XYZ file of C-alpha atoms in Angstrom:
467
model
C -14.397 -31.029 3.827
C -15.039 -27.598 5.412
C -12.271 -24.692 5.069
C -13.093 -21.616 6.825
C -11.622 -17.944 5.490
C -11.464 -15.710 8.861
C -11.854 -12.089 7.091
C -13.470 -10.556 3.951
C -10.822 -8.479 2.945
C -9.164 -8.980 -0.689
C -6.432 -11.652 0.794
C -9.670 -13.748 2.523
C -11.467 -13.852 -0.644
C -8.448 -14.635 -2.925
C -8.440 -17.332 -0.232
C -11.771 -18.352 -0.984
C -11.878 -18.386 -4.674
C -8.482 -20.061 -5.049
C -10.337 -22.853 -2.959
C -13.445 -22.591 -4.425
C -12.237 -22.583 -7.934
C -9.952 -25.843 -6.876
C -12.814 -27.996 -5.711
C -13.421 -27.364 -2.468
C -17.255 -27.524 -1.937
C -17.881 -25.909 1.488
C -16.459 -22.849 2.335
C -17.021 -20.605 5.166
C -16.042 -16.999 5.098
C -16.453 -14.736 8.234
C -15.712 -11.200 8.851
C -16.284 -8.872 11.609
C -17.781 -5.835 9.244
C -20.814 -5.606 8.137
C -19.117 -5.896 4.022
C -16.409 -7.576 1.962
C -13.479 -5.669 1.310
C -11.547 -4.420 4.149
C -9.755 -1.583 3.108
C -10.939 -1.723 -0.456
C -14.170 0.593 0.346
C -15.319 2.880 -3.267
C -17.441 5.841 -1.748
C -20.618 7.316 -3.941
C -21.198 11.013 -3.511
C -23.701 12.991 -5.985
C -23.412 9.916 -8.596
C -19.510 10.472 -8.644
C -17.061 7.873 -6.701
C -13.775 7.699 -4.595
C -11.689 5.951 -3.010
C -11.198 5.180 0.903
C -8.692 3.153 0.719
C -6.616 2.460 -2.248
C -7.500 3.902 -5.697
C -5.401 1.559 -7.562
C -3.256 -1.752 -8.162
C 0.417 -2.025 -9.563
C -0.094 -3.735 -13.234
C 3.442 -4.661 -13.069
C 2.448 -7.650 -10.812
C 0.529 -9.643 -12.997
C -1.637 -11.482 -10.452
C -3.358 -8.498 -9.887
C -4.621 -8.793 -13.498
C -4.986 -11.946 -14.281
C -8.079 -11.823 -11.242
C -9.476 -8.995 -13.146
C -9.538 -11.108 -16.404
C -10.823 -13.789 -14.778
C -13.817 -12.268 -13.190
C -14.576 -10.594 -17.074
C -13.595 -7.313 -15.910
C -11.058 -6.447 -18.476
C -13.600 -4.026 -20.131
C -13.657 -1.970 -17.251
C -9.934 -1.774 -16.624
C -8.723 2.128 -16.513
C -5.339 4.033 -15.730
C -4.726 7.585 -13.550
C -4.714 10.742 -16.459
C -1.809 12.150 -14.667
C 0.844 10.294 -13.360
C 3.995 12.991 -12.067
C 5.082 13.924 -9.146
C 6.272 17.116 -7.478
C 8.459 17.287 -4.167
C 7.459 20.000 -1.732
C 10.849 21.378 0.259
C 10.893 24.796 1.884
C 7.670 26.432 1.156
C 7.664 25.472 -2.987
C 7.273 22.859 -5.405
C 10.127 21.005 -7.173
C 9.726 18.819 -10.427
C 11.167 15.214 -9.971
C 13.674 14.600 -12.456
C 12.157 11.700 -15.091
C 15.334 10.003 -14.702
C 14.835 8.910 -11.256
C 13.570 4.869 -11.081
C 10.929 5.456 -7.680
C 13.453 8.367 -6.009
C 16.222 6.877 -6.988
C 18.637 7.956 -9.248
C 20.922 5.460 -12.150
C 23.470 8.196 -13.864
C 25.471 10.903 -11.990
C 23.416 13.727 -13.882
C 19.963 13.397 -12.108
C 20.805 14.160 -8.783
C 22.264 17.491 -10.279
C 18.640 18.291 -11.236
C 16.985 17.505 -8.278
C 16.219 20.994 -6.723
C 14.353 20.373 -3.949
C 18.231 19.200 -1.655
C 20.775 21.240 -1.304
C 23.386 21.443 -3.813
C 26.108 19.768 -1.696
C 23.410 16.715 -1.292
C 23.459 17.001 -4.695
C 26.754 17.252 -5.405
C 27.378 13.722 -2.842
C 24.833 11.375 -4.526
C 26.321 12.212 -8.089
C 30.082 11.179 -6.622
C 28.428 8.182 -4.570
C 26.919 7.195 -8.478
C 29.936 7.661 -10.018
C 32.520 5.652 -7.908
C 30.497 3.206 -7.330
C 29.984 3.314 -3.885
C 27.737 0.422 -2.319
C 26.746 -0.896 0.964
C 25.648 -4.832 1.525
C 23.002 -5.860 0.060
C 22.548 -8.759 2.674
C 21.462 -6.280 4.955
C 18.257 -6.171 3.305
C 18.341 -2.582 4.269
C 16.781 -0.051 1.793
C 17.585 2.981 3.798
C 21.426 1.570 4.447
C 21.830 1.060 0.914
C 20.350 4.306 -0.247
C 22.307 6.325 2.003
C 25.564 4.706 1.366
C 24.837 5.345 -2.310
C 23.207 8.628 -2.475
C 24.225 10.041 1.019
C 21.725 10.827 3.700
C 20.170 13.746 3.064
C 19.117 12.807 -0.712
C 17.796 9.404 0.703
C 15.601 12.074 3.523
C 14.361 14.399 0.493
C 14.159 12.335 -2.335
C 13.356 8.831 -1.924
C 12.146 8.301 1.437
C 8.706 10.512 0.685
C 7.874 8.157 -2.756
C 9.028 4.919 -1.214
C 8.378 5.611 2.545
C 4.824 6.744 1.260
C 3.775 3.508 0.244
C 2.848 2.562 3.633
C 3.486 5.384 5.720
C 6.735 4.316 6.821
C 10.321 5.000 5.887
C 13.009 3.726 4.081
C 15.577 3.662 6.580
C 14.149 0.369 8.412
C 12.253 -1.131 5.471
C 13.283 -4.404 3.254
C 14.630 -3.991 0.175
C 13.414 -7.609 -1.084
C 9.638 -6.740 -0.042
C 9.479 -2.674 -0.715
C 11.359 -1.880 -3.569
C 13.458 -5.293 -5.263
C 13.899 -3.120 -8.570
C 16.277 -1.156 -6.795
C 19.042 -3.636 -5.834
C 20.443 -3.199 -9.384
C 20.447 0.814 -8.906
C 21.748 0.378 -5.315
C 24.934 -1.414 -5.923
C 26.041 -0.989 -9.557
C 29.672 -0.920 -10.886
C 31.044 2.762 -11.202
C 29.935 4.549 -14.275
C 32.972 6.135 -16.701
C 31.927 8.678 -19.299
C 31.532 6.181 -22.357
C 29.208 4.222 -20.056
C 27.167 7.497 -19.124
C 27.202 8.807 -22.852
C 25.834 5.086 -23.778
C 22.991 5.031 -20.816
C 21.615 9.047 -21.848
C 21.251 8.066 -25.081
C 19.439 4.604 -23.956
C 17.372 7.147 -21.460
C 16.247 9.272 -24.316
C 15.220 6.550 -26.743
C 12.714 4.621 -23.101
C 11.255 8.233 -22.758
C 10.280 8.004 -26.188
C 8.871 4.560 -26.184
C 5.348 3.984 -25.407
C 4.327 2.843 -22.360
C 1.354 0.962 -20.306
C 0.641 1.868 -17.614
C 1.583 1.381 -14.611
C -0.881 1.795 -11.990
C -4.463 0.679 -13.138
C -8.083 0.752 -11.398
C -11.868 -0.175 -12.585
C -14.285 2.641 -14.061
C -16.422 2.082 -11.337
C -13.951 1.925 -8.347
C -12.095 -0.652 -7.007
C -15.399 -2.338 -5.224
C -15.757 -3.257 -8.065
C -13.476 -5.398 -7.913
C -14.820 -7.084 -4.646
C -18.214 -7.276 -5.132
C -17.561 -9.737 -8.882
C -15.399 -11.823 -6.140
C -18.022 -11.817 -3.438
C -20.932 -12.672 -6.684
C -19.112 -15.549 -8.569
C -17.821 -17.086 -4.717
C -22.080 -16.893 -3.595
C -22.477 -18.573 -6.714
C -20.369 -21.246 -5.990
C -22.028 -22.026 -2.693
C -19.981 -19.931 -0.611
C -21.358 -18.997 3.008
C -20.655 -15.476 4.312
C -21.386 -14.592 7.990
C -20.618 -10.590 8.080
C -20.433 -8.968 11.473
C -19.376 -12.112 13.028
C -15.716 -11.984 14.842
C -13.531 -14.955 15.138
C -12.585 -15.213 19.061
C -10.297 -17.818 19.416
C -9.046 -21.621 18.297
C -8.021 -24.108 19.269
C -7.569 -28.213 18.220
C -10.240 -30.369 18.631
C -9.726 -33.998 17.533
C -8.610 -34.038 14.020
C -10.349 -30.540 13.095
C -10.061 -26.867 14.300
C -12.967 -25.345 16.558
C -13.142 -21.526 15.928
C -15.039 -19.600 19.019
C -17.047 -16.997 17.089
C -18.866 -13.707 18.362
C -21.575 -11.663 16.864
C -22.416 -8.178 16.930
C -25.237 -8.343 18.954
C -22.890 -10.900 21.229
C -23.974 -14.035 20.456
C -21.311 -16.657 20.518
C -21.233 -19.884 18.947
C -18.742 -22.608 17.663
C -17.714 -23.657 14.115
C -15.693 -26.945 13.620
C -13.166 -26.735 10.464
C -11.295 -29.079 8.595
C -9.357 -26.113 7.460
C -8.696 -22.450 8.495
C -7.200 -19.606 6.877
C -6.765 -16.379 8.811
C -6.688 -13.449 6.604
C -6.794 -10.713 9.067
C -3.779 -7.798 10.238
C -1.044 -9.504 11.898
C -2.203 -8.386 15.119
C -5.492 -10.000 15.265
C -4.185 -12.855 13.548
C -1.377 -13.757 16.568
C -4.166 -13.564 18.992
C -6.203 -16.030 17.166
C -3.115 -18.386 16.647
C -2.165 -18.422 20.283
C -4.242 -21.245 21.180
C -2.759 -23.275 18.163
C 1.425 -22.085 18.327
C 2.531 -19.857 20.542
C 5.840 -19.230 18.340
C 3.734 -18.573 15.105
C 1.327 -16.208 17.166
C 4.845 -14.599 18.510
C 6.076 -13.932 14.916
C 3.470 -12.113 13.839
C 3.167 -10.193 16.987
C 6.644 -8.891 16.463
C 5.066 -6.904 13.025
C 4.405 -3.299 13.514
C 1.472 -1.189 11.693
C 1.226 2.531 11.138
C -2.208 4.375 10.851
C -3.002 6.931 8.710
C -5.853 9.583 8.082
C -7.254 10.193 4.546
C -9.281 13.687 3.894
C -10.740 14.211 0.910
C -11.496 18.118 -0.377
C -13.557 19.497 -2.696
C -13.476 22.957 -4.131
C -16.377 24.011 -6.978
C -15.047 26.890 -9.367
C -11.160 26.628 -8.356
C -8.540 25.936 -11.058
C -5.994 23.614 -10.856
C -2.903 25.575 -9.559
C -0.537 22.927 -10.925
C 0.742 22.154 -14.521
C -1.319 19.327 -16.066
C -0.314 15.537 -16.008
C 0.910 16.527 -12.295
C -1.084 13.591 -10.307
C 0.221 14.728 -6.763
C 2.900 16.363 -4.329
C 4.718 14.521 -1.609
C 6.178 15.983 1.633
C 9.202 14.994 3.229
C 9.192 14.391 6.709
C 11.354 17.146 7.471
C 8.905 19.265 6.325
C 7.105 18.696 9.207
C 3.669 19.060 7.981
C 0.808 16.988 8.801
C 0.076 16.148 5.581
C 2.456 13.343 3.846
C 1.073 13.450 0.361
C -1.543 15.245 -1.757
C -3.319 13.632 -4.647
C -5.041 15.659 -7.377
C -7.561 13.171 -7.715
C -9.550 15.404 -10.019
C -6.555 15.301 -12.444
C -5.602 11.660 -11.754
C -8.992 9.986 -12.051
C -11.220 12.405 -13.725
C -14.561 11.009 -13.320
C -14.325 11.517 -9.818
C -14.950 15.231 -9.605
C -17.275 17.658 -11.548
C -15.885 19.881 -14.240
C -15.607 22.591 -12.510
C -14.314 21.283 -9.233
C -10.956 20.245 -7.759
C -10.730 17.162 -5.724
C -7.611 16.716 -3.518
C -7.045 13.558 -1.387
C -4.598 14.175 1.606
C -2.570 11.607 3.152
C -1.902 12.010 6.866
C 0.278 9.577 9.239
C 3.711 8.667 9.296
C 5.286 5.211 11.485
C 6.847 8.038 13.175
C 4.857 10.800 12.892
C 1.044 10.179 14.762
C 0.160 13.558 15.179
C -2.777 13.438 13.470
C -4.668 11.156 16.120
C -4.952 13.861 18.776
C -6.834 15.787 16.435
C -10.677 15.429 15.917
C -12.470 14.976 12.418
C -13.789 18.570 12.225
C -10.233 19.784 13.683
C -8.093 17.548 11.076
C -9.764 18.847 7.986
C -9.472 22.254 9.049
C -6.008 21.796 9.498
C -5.261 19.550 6.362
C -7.306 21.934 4.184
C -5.239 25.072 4.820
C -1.786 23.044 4.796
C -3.046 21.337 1.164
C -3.611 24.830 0.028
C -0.424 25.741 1.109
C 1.470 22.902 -0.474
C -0.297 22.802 -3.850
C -0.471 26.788 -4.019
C -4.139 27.481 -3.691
C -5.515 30.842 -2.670
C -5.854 31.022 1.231
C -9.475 32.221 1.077
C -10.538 28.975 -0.576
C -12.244 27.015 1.521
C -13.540 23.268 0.674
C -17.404 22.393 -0.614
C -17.127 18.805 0.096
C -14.875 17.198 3.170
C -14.702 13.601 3.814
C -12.180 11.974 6.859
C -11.712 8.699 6.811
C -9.392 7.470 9.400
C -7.655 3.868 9.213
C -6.133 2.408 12.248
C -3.296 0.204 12.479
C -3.539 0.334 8.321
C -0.328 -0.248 6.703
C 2.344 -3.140 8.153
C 5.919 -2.447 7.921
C 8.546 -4.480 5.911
C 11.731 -4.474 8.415
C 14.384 -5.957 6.706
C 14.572 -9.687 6.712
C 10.529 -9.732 6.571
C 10.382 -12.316 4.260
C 12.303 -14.868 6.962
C 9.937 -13.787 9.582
C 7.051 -15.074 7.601
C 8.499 -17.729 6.368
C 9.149 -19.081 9.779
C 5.891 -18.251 10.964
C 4.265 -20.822 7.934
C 6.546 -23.336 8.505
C 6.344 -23.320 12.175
C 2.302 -23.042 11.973
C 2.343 -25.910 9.363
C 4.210 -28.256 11.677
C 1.995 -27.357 14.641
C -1.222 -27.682 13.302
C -0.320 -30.316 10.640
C -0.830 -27.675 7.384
C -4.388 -27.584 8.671
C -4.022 -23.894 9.119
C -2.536 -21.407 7.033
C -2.087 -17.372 6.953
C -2.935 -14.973 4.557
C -3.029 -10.431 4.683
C -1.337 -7.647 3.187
C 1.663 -7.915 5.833
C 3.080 -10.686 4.463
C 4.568 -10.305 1.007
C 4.627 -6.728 0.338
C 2.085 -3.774 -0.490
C -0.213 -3.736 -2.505
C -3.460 -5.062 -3.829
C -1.460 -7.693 -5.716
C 0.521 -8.762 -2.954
C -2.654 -9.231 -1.137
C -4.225 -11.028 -3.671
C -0.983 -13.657 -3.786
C -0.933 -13.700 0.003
C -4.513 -15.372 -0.696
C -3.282 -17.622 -3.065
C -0.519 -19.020 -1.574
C -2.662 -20.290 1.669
C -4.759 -22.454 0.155
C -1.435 -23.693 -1.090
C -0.136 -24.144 2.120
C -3.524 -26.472 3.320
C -2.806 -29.880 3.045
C -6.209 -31.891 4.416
C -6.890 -34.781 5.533
């Protein structure tokens, strides 16, 4: 019984060790890179680390966990050092009120607070919280809902820069069920009278002063880490890799699945399967199922991606501008800067930088916003630097020591609303057409994230059913 994993990323090998780890004795994982990972790439520079891609996982999912415990990795489990967030509106920097759950806010009093939108913005989410006000939540519409709640230009300023920053998107457009579920609650709640906002300040005060985990987590020695105990324990199980070798096509031959593969060096070749997963972007993946359904391959051509640029700054001898535990600064898009987000990496994760140095990642890339591509590498961090500076208040003489660009195409998918029944139909349909001898897997399916990756994984191998 042969199953083959099409990609190396961390859905493909979730893939692989859920199958490996259940029995199945030959296993065949391919990728078109040259390493395992996809975007989960840890960077070395003058014995310190960072991140490419992602520099952490939500703990609040706990599949994300329970893989690093089961590869003995708990010892090496760490958290960010800072963890708040400022808003950056009209040339300055705005605290986010702690009250807010992910932009958005549960008691009439926190939009009052929130400085960086106008006070008649203000002044409209508080009412909207306070009557009650709610739109369907059938739409499965996270920007309908937040707007009818908190009013448009509070949803712009306020929540769309945390929650559309998650994959470079927006909320108006996005799922509710797959971006932000916790919200639903928030969204549409009952209308809050003063003995039920006396009750829920008090019940604020006393959470604020309860200890917390955290929430976010990574590995001392970057999230490769991570990959490379996956890519050791599957090799020890018997697992074949073939890196730098691109899956072409399928297609049904007799009772199996016959993969057309292409190296590097363009060598092709065949591979017969018993079973396939495909854990690769939803774009390459509906190209590959085309020869097996053409309404699964449709599905997933329907899902759109947005890319994004990551530059990473160094600056030896400069202080921190900002007040400490501050982990980053977000820019609304109608700030119209290039930059989306900058990360204080030296404050969030320490080890990163030297002791005298700040380290900024800068996010660049919006769905609607691709600006960035007409730019070149030495162009963009020119750019980026300055506007960074800007944002977090650095002098404008300061120019980096260490600049890094690492651009990823066609990165992040985006959750439209009613996501969840587009890839639902797209497994059942598949399973029908190829008898459950194929099955999907990626980090478009069931939300962002590392975790949801890791499920995505999981849940193919459930979805095989061979012979």
């Amino acid at each position: 019984m042969r199953l083959v994993v099409i990609g190396a990323g961390i859905a493909g090998l979730s893939a692989a060790i859920e199958a490996a780890r259940g029995g199945i004795k030959e296993i065949v994982v391919i990728d078109a890179e040259s390493r395992a990972g996809g975007k989960i790439h840890t960077l070395h520079r003058d014995g310190k680390i960072f991140e490419a891609g992602p520099d952490a996982f939500l703990r609040r999912n706990p599949v994300g966990l329970a893989l690093v415990e089961s590869l003995g990795l708990t010892g090496n489990l760490t958290a960010p050092s800072a963890s708040s967030a400022l808003l950056y509106a009209s040339g300055q920097l705005h605290p986010m009120p702690r009250e807010l759950a992910m932009g958005v806010p549960t008691d009439p009093i926190a939009p009052l607070k929130t400085t960086s939108v106008p006070i008649l913005s203000r002044l409209r989410a508080s009412v909207g919280i306070s009557i009650g006000l709610k739109g369907d939540p059938s739409t499965d519409s996270l920007g309908y809902l937040c707007q009818r709640r908190l009013g448009r230009r509070f949803s712009e300023l306020v929540v769309d820069p945390l929650i559309g920053g998650i994959n470079a998107g927006s909320v108006f457009g996005s799922s509710m069920e797959l971006v932000a579920p916790q919200l639903g609650s928030a969204l549409t709640a009952p209308p809050i009278g003063p003995t039920k906002l006396l009750r829920r300040s008090v019940g604020n005060q006393k959470i604020r002063m309860a200890p917390t985990v955290p929430v976010f987590g990574s590995l001392s020695g970057g999230l490769s880490e991570l990959v490379e105990a996956m890519v050791a324990e599957l090799c020890a199980l018997g697992v074949q890799f073939k890196f730098q070798t691109a899956a072409l096509s399928m297609e049904k031959f007799g009772e199996r699945i016959r993969l057309h593969l292409g190296s590097n060096d363009g060598v092709e070749s065949e591979l017969d399967s018993d079973m396939v997963v495909v854990a690769v972007p939803s774009g390459p993946a509906s190209g590959l199922l085309a020869g097996l359904s053409k309404v699964a391959s449709g599905r997933l051509g329907q899902i759109r991606y947005s890319s994004v640029a990551l530059t990473v700054l160094g600056f030896r001898g400069v202080r921190n501008p900002l007040p400490a535990g501050i982990s980053g600064v977000l820019s609304p898009a109608r700030e119209r800067t290039l930059t989306t987000a900058v990360s204080i990496a030296s404050s969030k994760w320490p080890s990163w930088a030297e002791p005298d140095e700040l380290l900024l990642r800068v996010s660049a890339g919006r769905m609607a916003d691709q600006r960035f591509q007409n730019l070149d590498d030495e162009d963009l961090s020119e750019l980026i630097s300055k506007e960074a500076s800007r944002i977090v208040g650095l002098p404008t003489v300061c120019d980096p020591t260490f600049t890094k660009v690492i651009r990823w195409h066609d990165a992040l998918p985006q959750f439209r609303p009613h996501h969840s029944a587009l890839i639902a139909s797209a497994r059942s349909i598949l399973a029908d057409e190829t008898g459950s001898k194929v099955a999907i897997a990626g980090a478009y399916m069931y939300g962002s994230g590392i975790p949801a990756s890791i499920s995505s994984g999981i849940r193919a191998i459930g979805d095989l059913k061979p012979n």
